[in-house]
Amino acid sequence: MMKTTRLLALAAAAFLSAPLTTLAAVPEPLVPPHQKWDFDGPFGQFDQKALQRGFMVYDRICSTCHGMKALTYNDLSGIGMSEQAILDLAHSKMIAGPPDVSGQPTSRPGRPDDHFRSPFPSDEAAAAMMGGVAPPDQSRLAVIQPHGADWLYAFLTGYKMPPPADAPVVPGKFYNDWVDGHLIGMPPPLMNGMIQYPDGTPATVEQQARDVTSFLVWAADPHRTARHRTGLWVVLYLIGLLVLAIAWKKKTWKRVKSQ
Amino acid sequence: MTDHSDTTESTEPGRRDFLGMVTTAGVAAGACACAVPFVQSLAPQDSASAHLPVDVDISKLAPGQQMTAVWQGKPVFILRRTPEDLKQLQDAALVADLRDPDSSVLQQPSYAKNWHRSFVPEYGVYVGVCTHLGCVPVYEATTGGDNKGRYNCPCHGSKFDLAGRVRKGVPAPYNLPVPPHVLVSPTQLRLGESPKGESFDFSSIVQI
Amino acid sequence: MKTPENTGDHSANTPPATGLAGWIDQRLPVISAFRAEYVDFRLPRNLNWLWNFGAILTVVLVLMLATGIFLAMNYTATDAGAFLSVEAIDRQLSGGWLLRAMHMTGANLFLAALYIHLFRGLYYGSYKAPREILWLTGLILLVMVMATAFAGYMLPWGQMSYWGADVITKAVGAVPVIGGALEHIMTGSDHLGDVFLHRFFVLHFLMAFLVVAVVGLHVTAVHISGSNNPLGIEPKTKKDTLTFHPYYTTKDLVGLIIFALIFTALMFFWPNLLAEPANYAPADPMHTPADIEPEWYFLPFYGLLQSVPSKFGGLLAAAGSIVVLFFLPWLDRSPIRSARFRPLCRVGLLGLVVAFVLLAVAGKHHAEGVWMIVARLAGLYYFGYFLVLLPLAARMEKTRPLPSSIAAAEGDA
């Protein structure tokens, strides 16, 4: 009896609170518009050309503030960079070495198996230099960030300069449609024609945003192409095996069932 | 009925056996394929950076002194030989007591296949790993008189002269290996790189 | 396959092995023991697809051990090194991403298969005499596997690992009197760091092998008592049974391949369906992530934990939900095993599944408002089912008539 009453009360409560929850969600959730990506879906694969352009954007622009600690220069073979190009790239980065004989810090040219050089010596130093908030590491950013690629693209193209008339203005902060509160300390990173792609693709803000988003998704999930490919073969093999196994099982059990 | 079915099993074995064998083989093949990532993960992770040349500052190395540098994770002896040391290396009595005085076994690059086993006579460069069982030999400087300089292995008493050549009657079979090296300036030695026009793959040396 | 005599009592009619096999078998009868237990062993002829999960769990356990050993070879159990070592396995170690994906997917599907296996035992009354020990070893395995899974989830030392550890150690600290000491032993120092990680790494590794040992007992127990079956009546004649090979080997194989297909689909195509993205951020003791929640397989227990306002009470409720299962063989006194013939229990069990799922959903939400009420009602039902409904049903329930034998029920008398 008791239970029934409670259940009824519960149903009533759920019924009553349903409109409340829709009302409560007044600040519309930031769901970025969906973009079409080559790497989407269970069969998606990365476009290596886009990844290479995206790495260029990351290397020239993002990496001045954001680290990507989990990757080594060698990992870039995954976006189709040649061994020599990786060697040259690593060599062009000065990496902190061990203290010298008099205890002074040293630096040395990078090697292919060095991890990506971090722009700041520590998170604390980064926070101190960047207005209190350390720029997040980008190794897995595209996985951690809700809506991953779609959000990254929307965010990178979502700066409004000047901000809309009704937006609050805070010195040192920038207006972006896709962050909570619409204000962020990170200045708009991309500009039209800021870099030149060697393959001749026009470097518009949208193009750069697309490319660097692809690169960030790759960095967060570098084996996606191989994973999808291997997965397809494994599934085909298992289906073949399943057909055989079912036939074998049926044949075996017929002796019991048919009697 | 089960009994009956069990007898049919023996009367028509052909197709079931065939189907069973094919399926079993399929399962076994799949299990073997599963082993691939396991085996892959055991592959030695050769660090590419270890194969980059190493620069060693030899400006503070006095004649008769030896220093140890690290190259590919191995200790490399760099010995600055005195004129007496060099004279000693060509001494007939010593040469007669060497197992391989002419460095005929491949333990060094071609530009070190000479009486001093190095690029320039003044500097001897050896990988400090005994060719017997891999201990690190100890350097003993020439102290005049009969105390000729040499390398002694602490483990089983192998002896090498100051060109890294092994003496007769000791367990070590070969001379100490010489790594590729080049003197880039009078004060800087580069390990892992050969002089212009030369090349040497260190992994090609003879080992037991 | 060359032996036609599956008719005799198992092992009795098997011809002695000859050659090298015979030589070994005379000295150490492993081959004949294997034949007796896995070839000629007789099982009820009416086992349905739910009986595949024993074999499935065995295979996944082997996979977990194999991948776990290889991952451990590349793992560093330190505060500073753990996260990066897992990243290195995923990125730089050749084949490492596949090993880790197998281990992660395996952990999730192992728990899923375990819950189905347990539910099957509940539904068909497999805990009743003479299978009480079989049931108890199974429950010990459940607890051990949950502990292993929890310890394993700590190891990547991401945000979810860290804050999961934080919440659980604090919950343990709520035990009266000894809680503080327990918490301190778990963390191993004044903060969650090197000592904690190292302890949990060793624990995770060790527990996996202890699980294998208890699985040995579990399997021995089932080979002593024989399998239960969907009818819940014991086989009487040979007509009621079939040999393990080829009947159940072929059936298990089909089940295993279907399970492997699900495994593969999750692992290769939807790897983040079961994983928590926040765990890809390294542990940061200064920032708690927005929504911390345990892995899905702990959610029902987390729901119970949250539903009780007192910290210790919540712990008791969560632990009690498993403890009560240990008493099941003595709470349910009905002589009928299978819920097929127990209309009341059948409905009650359906309710239990709904309550379990509701608790999980409630565990996903903050313990407030509607979800608090849902969690409490579901929790009450959970305990009510075992402590009130089952004992009462044994006396009052009008059961359906049992068939005279398995063969008769299969239309083969």
PDB file of C-alpha atoms in Angstrom, chain A residues 3 6-7 10 13-14 17 41-43 69-72 75 115 139-140 143-144 218-223 226-228 230-232 234-235 238-239 241-242 245-246 248-249 252-253 255-257 259, chain C residues 1 45 47 49 83-84 87 90-92 97-98 100 242 245-248 250-251 253-254 257-258 260-261 264-265 267-272 277-278 280-281 370 373-374 376-377 380-381 410-412:
ATOM      1  CA  LYS A   3       4.680   1.492  -1.938  1.00  0.00           C
ATOM      2  CA  ARG A   6       4.915   6.465  -2.983  1.00  0.00           C
ATOM      3  CA  LEU A   7       4.955   5.339  -6.566  1.00  0.00           C
ATOM      4  CA  LEU A  10       6.791   9.776  -7.613  1.00  0.00           C
ATOM      5  CA  ALA A  13       6.491  14.521  -8.993  1.00  0.00           C
ATOM      6  CA  ALA A  14       8.096  13.437 -12.244  1.00  0.00           C
ATOM      7  CA  SER A  17       8.914  18.551 -12.621  1.00  0.00           C
ATOM      8  CA  GLY A  41      31.808   7.501 -38.126  1.00  0.00           C
ATOM      9  CA  PRO A  42      32.950   3.923 -37.812  1.00  0.00           C
ATOM     10  CA  PHE A  43      34.698   3.906 -41.183  1.00  0.00           C
ATOM     11  CA  LYS A  69      53.317  16.614 -24.171  1.00  0.00           C
ATOM     12  CA  ALA A  70      52.240  13.092 -25.020  1.00  0.00           C
ATOM     13  CA  LEU A  71      53.463  13.237 -28.621  1.00  0.00           C
ATOM     14  CA  THR A  72      56.987  12.745 -29.877  1.00  0.00           C
ATOM     15  CA  ASP A  75      54.742  10.252 -34.050  1.00  0.00           C
ATOM     16  CA  HIS A 115      58.379  14.764 -26.769  1.00  0.00           C
ATOM     17  CA  SER A 139      47.387  15.957 -26.661  1.00  0.00           C
ATOM     18  CA  ARG A 140      43.856  14.718 -25.941  1.00  0.00           C
ATOM     19  CA  VAL A 143      38.555  13.768 -26.827  1.00  0.00           C
ATOM     20  CA  ILE A 144      38.133  15.607 -23.559  1.00  0.00           C
ATOM     21  CA  TRP A 218      44.376  12.986 -35.024  1.00  0.00           C
ATOM     22  CA  ALA A 219      46.625  13.883 -32.094  1.00  0.00           C
ATOM     23  CA  ALA A 220      43.926  12.723 -29.686  1.00  0.00           C
ATOM     24  CA  ASP A 221      43.346   9.472 -31.578  1.00  0.00           C
ATOM     25  CA  PRO A 222      46.371   8.827 -33.798  1.00  0.00           C
ATOM     26  CA  HIS A 223      45.509   5.228 -34.668  1.00  0.00           C
ATOM     27  CA  ALA A 226      44.486   1.834 -38.634  1.00  0.00           C
ATOM     28  CA  ARG A 227      41.853   0.964 -36.055  1.00  0.00           C
ATOM     29  CA  HIS A 228      38.992   1.298 -38.516  1.00  0.00           C
ATOM     30  CA  THR A 230      41.849  -3.492 -38.843  1.00  0.00           C
ATOM     31  CA  GLY A 231      38.365  -3.536 -37.378  1.00  0.00           C
ATOM     32  CA  LEU A 232      36.791  -4.037 -40.772  1.00  0.00           C
ATOM     33  CA  VAL A 234      38.340  -8.556 -38.081  1.00  0.00           C
ATOM     34  CA  VAL A 235      34.578  -8.150 -38.451  1.00  0.00           C
ATOM     35  CA  LEU A 238      34.356 -13.121 -37.566  1.00  0.00           C
ATOM     36  CA  ILE A 239      31.275 -13.129 -39.790  1.00  0.00           C
ATOM     37  CA  LEU A 241      33.747 -17.823 -38.902  1.00  0.00           C
ATOM     38  CA  LEU A 242      30.261 -17.352 -37.508  1.00  0.00           C
ATOM     39  CA  ALA A 245      30.357 -22.253 -36.624  1.00  0.00           C
ATOM     40  CA  ILE A 246      26.584 -22.029 -37.032  1.00  0.00           C
ATOM     41  CA  TRP A 248      28.807 -26.925 -37.589  1.00  0.00           C
ATOM     42  CA  LYS A 249      26.551 -26.415 -34.596  1.00  0.00           C
ATOM     43  CA  THR A 252      25.853 -31.457 -34.728  1.00  0.00           C
ATOM     44  CA  TRP A 253      22.564 -30.687 -33.029  1.00  0.00           C
ATOM     45  CA  ARG A 255      21.049 -35.489 -34.436  1.00  0.00           C
ATOM     46  CA  VAL A 256      19.375 -34.477 -31.187  1.00  0.00           C
ATOM     47  CA  LYS A 257      16.607 -32.273 -32.514  1.00  0.00           C
ATOM     48  CA  GLN A 259      14.679 -37.470 -33.503  1.00  0.00           C
TER      49      GLN A 259
ATOM     50  CA  MET C   1      35.782 -37.187 -32.940  1.00  0.00           C
ATOM     51  CA  ARG C  45      20.512 -31.327 -23.015  1.00  0.00           C
ATOM     52  CA  LEU C  47      20.919 -25.539 -21.796  1.00  0.00           C
ATOM     53  CA  TRP C  49      22.162 -19.465 -24.872  1.00  0.00           C
ATOM     54  CA  PHE C  83      49.827   8.973 -17.122  1.00  0.00           C
ATOM     55  CA  LEU C  84      52.628   9.433 -19.627  1.00  0.00           C
ATOM     56  CA  GLU C  87      50.054   7.581 -23.257  1.00  0.00           C
ATOM     57  CA  ASP C  90      48.775   4.116 -26.642  1.00  0.00           C
ATOM     58  CA  ARG C  91      50.950   6.153 -28.977  1.00  0.00           C
ATOM     59  CA  GLN C  92      54.551   5.014 -29.248  1.00  0.00           C
ATOM     60  CA  TRP C  97      47.048   0.829 -28.682  1.00  0.00           C
ATOM     61  CA  LEU C  98      45.515  -2.511 -29.629  1.00  0.00           C
ATOM     62  CA  ARG C 100      45.221  -1.359 -24.329  1.00  0.00           C
ATOM     63  CA  LEU C 242      24.475 -34.546 -23.919  1.00  0.00           C
ATOM     64  CA  HIS C 245      31.873 -32.187 -26.984  1.00  0.00           C
ATOM     65  CA  PRO C 246      30.649 -31.833 -29.674  1.00  0.00           C
ATOM     66  CA  TYR C 247      27.292 -30.457 -28.536  1.00  0.00           C
ATOM     67  CA  TYR C 248      28.224 -27.672 -26.161  1.00  0.00           C
ATOM     68  CA  THR C 250      29.897 -26.030 -30.938  1.00  0.00           C
ATOM     69  CA  LYS C 251      27.184 -24.074 -29.167  1.00  0.00           C
ATOM     70  CA  LEU C 253      31.729 -21.416 -30.128  1.00  0.00           C
ATOM     71  CA  VAL C 254      28.758 -19.753 -31.817  1.00  0.00           C
ATOM     72  CA  ILE C 257      31.909 -15.530 -31.957  1.00  0.00           C
ATOM     73  CA  ILE C 258      28.769 -13.422 -31.523  1.00  0.00           C
ATOM     74  CA  ALA C 260      33.551 -11.381 -30.171  1.00  0.00           C
ATOM     75  CA  LEU C 261      31.624  -9.434 -32.817  1.00  0.00           C
ATOM     76  CA  THR C 264      35.183  -5.978 -31.904  1.00  0.00           C
ATOM     77  CA  ALA C 265      32.535  -3.442 -32.818  1.00  0.00           C
ATOM     78  CA  MET C 267      36.771  -1.814 -29.591  1.00  0.00           C
ATOM     79  CA  PHE C 268      37.415  -0.796 -33.187  1.00  0.00           C
ATOM     80  CA  PHE C 269      34.498   1.478 -33.998  1.00  0.00           C
ATOM     81  CA  TRP C 270      33.043   2.947 -30.807  1.00  0.00           C
ATOM     82  CA  PRO C 271      35.951   2.927 -28.341  1.00  0.00           C
ATOM     83  CA  ASN C 272      34.683   5.951 -26.437  1.00  0.00           C
ATOM     84  CA  PRO C 277      36.792  11.105 -21.796  1.00  0.00           C
ATOM     85  CA  ALA C 278      37.774  13.023 -18.663  1.00  0.00           C
ATOM     86  CA  TYR C 280      42.337  11.405 -20.799  1.00  0.00           C
ATOM     87  CA  ALA C 281      43.305  14.440 -18.727  1.00  0.00           C
ATOM     88  CA  VAL C 370      13.487  13.035  -8.274  1.00  0.00           C
ATOM     89  CA  ILE C 373      13.407   9.300  -4.632  1.00  0.00           C
ATOM     90  CA  VAL C 374      13.984   6.923  -7.539  1.00  0.00           C
ATOM     91  CA  ARG C 376      15.524   5.068  -2.612  1.00  0.00           C
ATOM     92  CA  LEU C 377      12.530   3.281  -4.068  1.00  0.00           C
ATOM     93  CA  LEU C 380      14.047  -0.549  -1.145  1.00  0.00           C
ATOM     94  CA  TYR C 381      12.742  -2.843  -3.844  1.00  0.00           C
ATOM     95  CA  GLU C 410      11.822 -31.482 -24.892  1.00  0.00           C
ATOM     96  CA  GLY C 411       9.204 -33.776 -26.394  1.00  0.00           C
ATOM     97  CA  ASP C 412      11.566 -36.725 -26.431  1.00  0.00           C
TER      98      ASP C 412
END
